[in-house]
XYZ file of N, CA and C in Angstrom:
354
model
N -143.208 99.214 129.167
C -142.786 98.398 130.280
C -141.706 97.455 129.906
N -140.663 97.312 130.691
C -139.486 96.506 130.374
C -139.773 95.021 130.713
N -139.558 94.136 129.733
C -139.719 92.723 129.974
C -138.316 92.193 130.390
N -138.162 91.876 131.651
C -136.832 91.509 132.204
C -136.281 90.228 131.562
N -137.155 89.293 131.171
C -136.647 88.088 130.515
C -136.051 88.414 129.158
N -136.652 89.349 128.376
C -136.108 89.799 127.100
C -134.844 90.505 127.271
N -134.783 91.378 128.345
C -133.560 92.142 128.585
C -132.442 91.186 128.947
N -132.757 90.167 129.786
C -131.767 89.171 130.134
C -131.266 88.458 128.914
N -132.186 88.043 128.014
C -131.749 87.337 126.781
C -130.897 88.234 125.911
N -131.265 89.483 125.812
C -130.424 90.477 125.049
C -129.042 90.536 125.547
N -128.932 90.643 126.877
C -127.561 90.739 127.490
C -126.796 89.398 127.279
N -127.454 88.284 127.366
C -126.803 86.982 127.161
C -126.238 86.919 125.705
N -127.086 87.235 124.760
C -126.673 87.102 123.323
C -125.654 88.144 122.989
N -125.747 89.367 123.596
C -124.758 90.400 123.357
C -123.411 89.947 123.915
N -123.438 89.359 125.111
C -122.201 88.820 125.721
C -121.556 87.718 124.933
N -122.386 86.845 124.385
C -121.909 85.726 123.610
C -121.513 86.133 122.161
N -121.861 87.294 121.704
C -121.541 87.716 120.384
C -120.060 87.974 120.062
N -119.263 88.109 121.149
C -117.880 88.423 121.010
C -117.047 87.163 121.189
N -116.111 86.943 120.222
C -115.296 85.737 120.284
C -114.357 85.746 121.469
N -113.854 86.892 121.908
C -113.002 86.931 123.082
C -113.802 86.495 124.352
N -115.002 86.968 124.488
C -115.840 86.611 125.626
C -116.201 85.128 125.593
N -116.409 84.603 124.396
C -116.674 83.091 124.363
C -115.466 82.357 124.782
N -114.238 82.791 124.354
C -113.027 82.123 124.808
C -112.854 82.200 126.281
N -113.150 83.368 126.878
C -113.082 83.616 128.296
C -114.039 82.613 129.053
N -115.236 82.508 128.478
C -116.184 81.548 129.100
C -115.673 80.093 129.076
N -115.077 79.732 127.900
C -114.488 78.333 127.807
C -113.431 78.125 128.910
N -112.593 79.183 129.065
C -111.495 79.157 130.048
C -112.134 78.982 131.448
N -113.092 79.768 131.751
C -113.732 79.716 133.083
C -114.464 78.401 133.305
N -114.965 77.752 132.211
C -115.669 76.508 132.375
C -114.759 75.348 132.813
N -113.470 75.529 132.484
C -112.514 74.466 132.776
C -111.903 74.523 134.193
N -111.955 75.715 134.784
C -111.491 75.945 136.099
C -111.972 77.289 136.539
N -111.821 77.579 137.804
C -112.270 78.925 138.303
C -111.049 79.791 138.372
N -110.673 80.483 137.310
C -109.436 81.256 137.223
C -109.549 82.651 137.865
N -108.424 83.228 138.110
C -108.335 84.622 138.556
C -108.335 85.484 137.305
N -108.414 86.787 137.460
C -108.306 87.739 136.296
C -106.979 87.547 135.601
N -105.923 87.419 136.370
C -104.586 87.279 135.772
C -104.544 86.001 134.877
N -105.127 84.873 135.422
C -105.121 83.669 134.632
C -106.004 83.816 133.405
N -107.053 84.527 133.482
C -107.939 84.748 132.387
C -107.221 85.563 131.293
N -106.545 86.625 131.700
C -105.876 87.538 130.788
C -104.611 86.929 130.074
N -104.038 85.932 130.713
C -102.705 85.390 130.228
C -102.717 85.049 128.758
N -103.710 84.238 128.254
C -103.609 83.866 126.797
C -104.028 84.957 125.816
N -104.490 86.100 126.270
C -104.952 87.135 125.336
C -103.920 88.217 125.244
N -103.834 88.772 124.024
C -102.871 89.888 123.796
C -103.683 91.189 123.827
N -104.398 91.362 124.910
C -105.154 92.633 125.041
C -104.929 93.152 126.460
N -105.212 94.434 126.669
C -104.851 95.007 127.937
C -105.730 94.519 129.078
N -105.255 94.734 130.254
C -105.990 94.409 131.466
C -107.332 95.049 131.530
N -107.407 96.390 131.222
C -108.726 97.045 131.227
C -109.689 96.463 130.233
N -109.197 96.014 129.064
C -110.030 95.384 128.085
C -110.605 94.048 128.601
N -109.753 93.270 129.306
C -110.238 92.029 129.924
C -111.284 92.389 130.945
N -111.026 93.403 131.771
C -112.033 93.784 132.799
C -113.343 94.143 132.208
N -113.340 94.849 131.039
C -114.575 95.248 130.399
C -115.366 93.969 129.896
N -114.608 92.996 129.337
C -115.235 91.758 128.927
C -115.803 91.067 130.108
N -115.114 91.002 131.208
C -115.641 90.331 132.420
C -116.866 91.025 132.918
N -116.879 92.291 132.915
C -118.051 93.101 133.348
C -119.305 92.727 132.504
N -119.116 92.673 131.205
C -120.213 92.301 130.315
C -120.711 90.902 130.574
N -119.835 89.996 130.849
C -120.192 88.616 131.167
C -120.956 88.536 132.535
N -120.499 89.352 133.453
C -121.133 89.393 134.766
C -122.497 90.059 134.676
N -122.637 91.081 133.825
C -123.971 91.744 133.638
C -124.950 90.810 133.008
N -124.502 89.877 132.182
C -125.335 88.877 131.600
C -125.549 87.681 132.490
N -125.005 87.731 133.670
C -125.083 86.685 134.694
C -124.422 85.373 134.194
N -123.529 85.463 133.240
C -122.852 84.235 132.786
C -121.708 83.783 133.658
N -121.154 84.765 134.408
C -120.069 84.400 135.424
C -120.396 85.186 136.693
N -119.775 84.709 137.781
C -119.867 85.357 139.090
C -118.453 85.351 139.648
N -118.191 86.365 140.471
C -116.873 86.426 141.156
C -117.084 85.756 142.521
N -116.077 84.896 142.802
C -116.092 84.151 144.020
C -114.821 84.515 144.804
N -114.976 84.835 146.086
C -113.842 85.201 146.894
C -113.135 83.900 147.359
N -111.802 83.881 147.145
C -111.065 82.705 147.487
C -109.822 83.286 148.279
N -110.005 83.546 149.608
C -108.954 84.159 150.398
C -108.769 85.570 149.947
N -107.580 85.956 149.507
C -107.327 87.297 149.047
C -107.675 87.406 147.567
N -107.850 86.334 146.869
C -108.094 86.397 145.452
C -109.501 86.314 145.135
N -109.822 86.760 143.929
C -111.173 86.674 143.329
C -111.081 85.761 142.155
N -111.905 84.767 142.159
C -111.961 83.823 141.092
C -113.300 83.956 140.369
N -113.393 83.377 139.154
C -114.573 83.507 138.388
C -115.166 82.110 138.173
N -116.491 82.015 138.287
C -117.214 80.788 138.168
C -118.241 80.945 137.029
N -118.471 79.899 136.194
C -119.410 79.938 135.147
C -120.821 79.633 135.703
N -121.797 80.436 135.227
C -123.202 80.196 135.513
C -123.839 79.620 134.255
N -124.381 78.365 134.328
C -124.856 77.701 133.162
C -126.378 77.988 132.893
N -127.086 78.572 133.906
C -128.507 78.850 133.721
C -128.815 79.807 132.620
N -128.060 80.960 132.483
C -128.354 81.788 131.294
C -128.051 81.124 129.959
N -127.094 80.223 129.967
C -126.815 79.527 128.676
C -128.001 78.622 128.343
N -128.635 78.006 129.339
C -129.831 77.155 129.170
C -130.994 77.999 128.646
N -131.101 79.257 129.151
C -132.139 80.139 128.642
C -131.851 80.500 127.176
N -130.666 80.753 126.832
C -130.264 81.046 125.411
C -130.553 79.833 124.522
N -130.170 78.717 125.010
C -130.436 77.452 124.213
C -131.976 77.225 124.013
N -132.756 77.522 125.032
C -134.176 77.368 124.851
C -134.684 78.291 123.756
N -134.214 79.516 123.773
C -134.628 80.502 122.764
C -134.216 80.015 121.343
N -133.047 79.530 121.187
C -132.540 79.083 119.906
C -133.318 77.872 119.497
N -133.638 76.958 120.351
C -134.425 75.777 120.012
C -135.828 76.156 119.576
N -136.461 77.138 120.242
C -137.763 77.601 119.810
C -137.730 78.249 118.455
N -136.751 79.054 118.163
C -136.599 79.710 116.869
C -136.269 78.600 115.810
N -135.427 77.656 116.112
C -135.124 76.586 115.113
C -136.384 75.813 114.796
N -137.142 75.452 115.833
C -138.412 74.770 115.523
C -139.349 75.531 114.678
N -139.529 76.785 114.976
C -140.443 77.672 114.256
C -139.982 77.701 112.744
N -138.668 77.978 112.504
C -138.218 78.105 111.156
C -138.199 76.800 110.411
N -137.858 75.679 111.086
C -137.928 74.426 110.377
C -139.328 74.077 109.968
N -140.335 74.447 110.781
C -141.721 74.228 110.397
C -142.135 75.109 109.244
N -141.658 76.351 109.267
C -142.038 77.210 108.161
C -141.370 76.777 106.861
N -140.105 76.311 106.927
C -139.446 75.807 105.713
C -140.038 74.537 105.235
N -140.539 73.655 106.161
C -141.219 72.468 105.713
C -142.569 72.761 104.971
N -143.241 73.752 105.510
C -144.475 74.214 104.769
C -144.172 74.790 103.431
N -143.132 75.557 103.325
C -142.700 76.087 102.080
C -142.337 74.958 101.073
N -141.583 74.035 101.543
C -141.233 72.894 100.712
C -142.431 72.155 100.220
N -143.434 71.892 101.053
C -144.672 71.272 100.634
C -145.424 72.137 99.539
N -145.523 73.390 99.833
C -146.090 74.284 98.897
C -145.482 74.283 97.547
N -144.167 74.338 97.529
C -143.400 74.358 96.271
C -143.510 73.055 95.507
N -143.609 71.940 96.208
C -143.801 70.634 95.587
C -145.201 70.535 94.895
N -146.167 71.021 95.650
C -147.523 70.963 95.054
C -147.699 71.910 93.891
N -147.043 73.055 93.977
C -147.063 74.055 92.861
C -146.406 73.501 91.590
N -145.384 72.711 91.727
C -144.654 72.137 90.573
C -145.466 70.937 89.953
N -146.302 70.294 90.720
C -147.021 69.170 90.290
C -148.312 69.562 89.543
N -148.870 70.680 89.897
C -150.140 71.144 89.247
C -149.893 71.634 87.847
N -150.731 71.254 86.922
C -150.588 71.747 85.547
C -150.968 73.253 85.520
N -150.311 73.988 84.706
C -150.605 75.404 84.551
C -151.690 75.598 83.549
N -152.723 76.338 83.921
C -153.884 76.524 82.956
C -153.645 77.537 81.922
N -152.662 78.425 82.144
C -152.408 79.507 81.136
C -151.326 79.185 80.115
N -150.849 77.948 80.189
C -149.811 77.554 79.263
C -150.409 77.411 77.848
N -149.812 78.046 76.850
C -150.218 77.891 75.435
C -149.118 77.233 74.649
N -149.535 76.391 73.781
C -148.549 75.704 73.018
C -148.479 76.254 71.577
């Protein structure tokens, strides 16, 4: 059975894994640009930009908004909040595990070793 929350998280992280898509998101966060405005700073083809935009849309990170004859893009922050929650949970888990390891190692170093021979 497919867990849609996990699928959603997978799409979000997959979309965020590419530096071009992260730059596109930064651009979209500053204003609601058109495809032409998004493509302008990049030295890649129009079809490549379209593929990046499609991946961002599938992850629900952006939406197309009709503005007269033009289509503009708008940032959706909710999926980013979902990703941040996942990262915070993992950070908390691993920080706890590392703290336990640190305590263990400190107690191991303090205890005298019984098998030591002089």
